[in-house]
PDB file of C-alpha atoms in Angstrom:
ATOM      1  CA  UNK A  19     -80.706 171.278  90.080  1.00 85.00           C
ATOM      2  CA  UNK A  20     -79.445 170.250  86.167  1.00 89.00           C
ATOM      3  CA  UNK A  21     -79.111 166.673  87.815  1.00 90.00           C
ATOM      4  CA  UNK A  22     -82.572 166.828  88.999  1.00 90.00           C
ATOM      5  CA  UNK A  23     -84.298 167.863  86.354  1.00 91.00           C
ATOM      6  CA  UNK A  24     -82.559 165.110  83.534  1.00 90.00           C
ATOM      7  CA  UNK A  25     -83.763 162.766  86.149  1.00 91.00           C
ATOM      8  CA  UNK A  26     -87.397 163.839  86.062  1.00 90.00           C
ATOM      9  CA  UNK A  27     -87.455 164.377  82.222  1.00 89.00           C
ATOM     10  CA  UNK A  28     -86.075 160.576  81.844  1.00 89.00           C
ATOM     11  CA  UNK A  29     -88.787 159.499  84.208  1.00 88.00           C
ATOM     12  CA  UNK A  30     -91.247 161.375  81.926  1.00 87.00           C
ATOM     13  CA  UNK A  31     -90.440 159.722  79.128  1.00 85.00           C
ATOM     14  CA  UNK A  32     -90.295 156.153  80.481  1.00 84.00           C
ATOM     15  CA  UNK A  33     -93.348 156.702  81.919  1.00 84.00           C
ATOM     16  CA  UNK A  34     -95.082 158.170  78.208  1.00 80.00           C
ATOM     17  CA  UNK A  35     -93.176 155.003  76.574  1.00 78.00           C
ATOM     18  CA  UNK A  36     -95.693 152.254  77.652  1.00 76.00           C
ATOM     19  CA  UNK A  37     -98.508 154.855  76.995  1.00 75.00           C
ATOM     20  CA  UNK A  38     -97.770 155.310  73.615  1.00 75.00           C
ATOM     21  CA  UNK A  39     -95.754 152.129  72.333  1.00 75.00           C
ATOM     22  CA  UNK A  40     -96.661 149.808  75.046  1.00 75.00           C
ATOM     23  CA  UNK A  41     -98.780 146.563  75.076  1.00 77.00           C
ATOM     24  CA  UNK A  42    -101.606 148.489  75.386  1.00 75.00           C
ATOM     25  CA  UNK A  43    -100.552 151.589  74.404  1.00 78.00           C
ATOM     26  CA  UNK A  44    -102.792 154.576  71.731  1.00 80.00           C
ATOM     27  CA  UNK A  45    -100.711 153.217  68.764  1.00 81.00           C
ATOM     28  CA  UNK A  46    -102.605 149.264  69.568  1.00 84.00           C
ATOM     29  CA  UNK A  47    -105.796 150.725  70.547  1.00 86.00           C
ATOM     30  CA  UNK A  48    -105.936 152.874  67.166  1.00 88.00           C
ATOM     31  CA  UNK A  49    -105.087 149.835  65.606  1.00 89.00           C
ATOM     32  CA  UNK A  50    -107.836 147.304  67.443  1.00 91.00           C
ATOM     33  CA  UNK A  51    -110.714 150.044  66.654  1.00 94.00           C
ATOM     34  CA  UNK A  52    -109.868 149.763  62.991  1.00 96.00           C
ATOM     35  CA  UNK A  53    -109.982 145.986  63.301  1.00 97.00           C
ATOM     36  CA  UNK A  54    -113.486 145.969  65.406  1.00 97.00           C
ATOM     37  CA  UNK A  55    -114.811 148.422  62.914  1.00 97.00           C
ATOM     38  CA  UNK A  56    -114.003 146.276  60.035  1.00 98.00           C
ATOM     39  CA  UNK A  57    -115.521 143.584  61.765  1.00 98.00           C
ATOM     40  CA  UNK A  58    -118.446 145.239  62.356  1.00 98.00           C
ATOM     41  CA  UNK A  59    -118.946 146.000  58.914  1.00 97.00           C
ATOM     42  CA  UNK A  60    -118.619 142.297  57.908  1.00 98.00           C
ATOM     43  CA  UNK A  61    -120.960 141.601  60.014  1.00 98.00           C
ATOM     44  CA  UNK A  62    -123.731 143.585  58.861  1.00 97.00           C
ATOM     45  CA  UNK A  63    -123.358 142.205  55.899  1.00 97.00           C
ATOM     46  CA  UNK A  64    -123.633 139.017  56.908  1.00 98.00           C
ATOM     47  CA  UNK A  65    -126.478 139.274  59.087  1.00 98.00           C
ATOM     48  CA  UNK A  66    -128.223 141.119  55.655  1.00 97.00           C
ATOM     49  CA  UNK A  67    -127.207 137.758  53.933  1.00 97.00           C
ATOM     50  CA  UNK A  68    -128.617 135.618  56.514  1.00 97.00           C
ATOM     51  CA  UNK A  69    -132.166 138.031  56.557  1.00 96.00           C
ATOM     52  CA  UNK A  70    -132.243 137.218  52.825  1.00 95.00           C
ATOM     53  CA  UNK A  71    -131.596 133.485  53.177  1.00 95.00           C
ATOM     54  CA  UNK A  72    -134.324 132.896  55.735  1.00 94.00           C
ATOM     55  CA  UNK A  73    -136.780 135.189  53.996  1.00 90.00           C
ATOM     56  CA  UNK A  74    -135.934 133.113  50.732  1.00 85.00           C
ATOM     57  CA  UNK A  75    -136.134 129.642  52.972  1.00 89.00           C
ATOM     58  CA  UNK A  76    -139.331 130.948  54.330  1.00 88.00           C
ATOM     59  CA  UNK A  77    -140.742 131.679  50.981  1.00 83.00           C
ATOM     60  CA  UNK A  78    -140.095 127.736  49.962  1.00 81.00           C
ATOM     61  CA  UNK A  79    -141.579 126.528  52.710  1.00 86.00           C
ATOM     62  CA  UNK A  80    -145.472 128.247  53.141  1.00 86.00           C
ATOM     63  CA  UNK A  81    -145.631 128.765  49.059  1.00 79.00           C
ATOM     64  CA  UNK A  82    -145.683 127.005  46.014  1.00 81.00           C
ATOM     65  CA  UNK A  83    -144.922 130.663  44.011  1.00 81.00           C
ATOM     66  CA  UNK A  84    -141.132 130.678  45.012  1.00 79.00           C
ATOM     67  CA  UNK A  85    -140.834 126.560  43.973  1.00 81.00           C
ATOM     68  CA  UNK A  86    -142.142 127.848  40.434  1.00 82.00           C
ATOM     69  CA  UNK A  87    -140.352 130.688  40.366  1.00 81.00           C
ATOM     70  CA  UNK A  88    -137.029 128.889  40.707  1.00 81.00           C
ATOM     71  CA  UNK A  89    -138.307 126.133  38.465  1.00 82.00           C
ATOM     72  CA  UNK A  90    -138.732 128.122  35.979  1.00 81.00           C
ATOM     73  CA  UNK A  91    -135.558 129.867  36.099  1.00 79.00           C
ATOM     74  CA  UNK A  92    -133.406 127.753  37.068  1.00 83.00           C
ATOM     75  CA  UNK A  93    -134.281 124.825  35.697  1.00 82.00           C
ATOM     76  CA  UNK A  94    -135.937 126.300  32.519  1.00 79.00           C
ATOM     77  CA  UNK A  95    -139.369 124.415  33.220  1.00 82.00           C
ATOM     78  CA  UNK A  96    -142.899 125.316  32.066  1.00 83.00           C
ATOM     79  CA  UNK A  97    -146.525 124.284  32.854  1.00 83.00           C
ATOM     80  CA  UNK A  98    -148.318 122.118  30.367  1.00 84.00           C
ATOM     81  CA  UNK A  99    -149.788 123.574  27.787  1.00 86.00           C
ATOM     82  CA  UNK A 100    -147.768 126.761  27.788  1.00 83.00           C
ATOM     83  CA  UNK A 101    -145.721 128.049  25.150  1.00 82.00           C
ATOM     84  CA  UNK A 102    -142.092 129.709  25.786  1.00 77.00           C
ATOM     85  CA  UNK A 103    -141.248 132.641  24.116  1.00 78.00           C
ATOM     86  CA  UNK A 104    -137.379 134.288  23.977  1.00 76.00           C
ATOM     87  CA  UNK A 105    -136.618 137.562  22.568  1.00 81.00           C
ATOM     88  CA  UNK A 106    -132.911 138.576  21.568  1.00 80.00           C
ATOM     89  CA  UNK A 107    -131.711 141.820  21.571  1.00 83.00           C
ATOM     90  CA  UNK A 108    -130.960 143.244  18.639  1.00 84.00           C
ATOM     91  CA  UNK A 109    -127.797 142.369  16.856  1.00 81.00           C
ATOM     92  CA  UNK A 110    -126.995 139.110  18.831  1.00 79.00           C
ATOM     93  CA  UNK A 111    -126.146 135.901  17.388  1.00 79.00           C
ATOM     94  CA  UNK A 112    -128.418 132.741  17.687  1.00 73.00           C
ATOM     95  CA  UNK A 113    -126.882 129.161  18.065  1.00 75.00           C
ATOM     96  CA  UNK A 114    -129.076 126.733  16.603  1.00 70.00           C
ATOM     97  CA  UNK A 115    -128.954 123.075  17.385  1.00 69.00           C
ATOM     98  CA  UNK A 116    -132.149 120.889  16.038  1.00 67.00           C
ATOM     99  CA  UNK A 117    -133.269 118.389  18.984  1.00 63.00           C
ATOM    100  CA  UNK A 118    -133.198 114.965  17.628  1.00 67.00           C
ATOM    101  CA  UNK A 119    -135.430 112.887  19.496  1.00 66.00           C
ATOM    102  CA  UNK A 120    -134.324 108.925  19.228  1.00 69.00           C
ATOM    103  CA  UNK A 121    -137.116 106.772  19.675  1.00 70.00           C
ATOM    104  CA  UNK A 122    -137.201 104.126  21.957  1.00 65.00           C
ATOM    105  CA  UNK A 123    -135.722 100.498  21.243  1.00 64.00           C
ATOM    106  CA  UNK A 124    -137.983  97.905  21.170  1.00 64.00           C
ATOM    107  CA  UNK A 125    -137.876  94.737  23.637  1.00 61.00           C
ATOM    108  CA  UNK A 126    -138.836  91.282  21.765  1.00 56.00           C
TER     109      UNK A 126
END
């Protein structure tokens, strides 16, 4: 009966090994989920990225507003005949630099 009985506990746990530690045992499938769930999460926040891309690519192509907008920041352009105004905040240093416009050479 002893005999019996070591036999059928071994069997147990060669049978629980593959379930636990095996190629697709808990252990791998705990691990996967975390993996697919980081995923996931990437992906959202890609697919936000994209929304704001097209919505911004969308914007650039039906309307002049979003060409002036980025103009105007990016590029630091202004309309004719408009005057642009900075303020500092207080306490903060300004780096002057006069412009000096050379005029143009002369062909002969």
């Amino acid at each position: 009966m002893r005999l019996i009985t070591l036999a059928l506990l071994a069997l147990l746990v060669l049978i629980q090994y593959p379930l636990w530690l095996g190629k697709g045992g808990w252990l791998r499938v705990g691990e996967l989920d975390k993996q697919v769930t980081a995923a996931r999460v990437k992906n959202d926040g890609l697919k936000e990225r994209n929304a704001k891309l097209d919505s911004e690519v969308q914007d650039l192509k039906n309307g002049t507003a979003a060409v002036e907008e980025r103009a105007r920041f990016e590029l630091g352009m202004i309309k004719k005949d408009e005057i642009f105004v900075q303020i500092l905040d207080a306490g903060s240093q300004v780096e002057s630099k006069p412009q000096v416009i050379k005029p143009a050479a002369k062909k002969n």
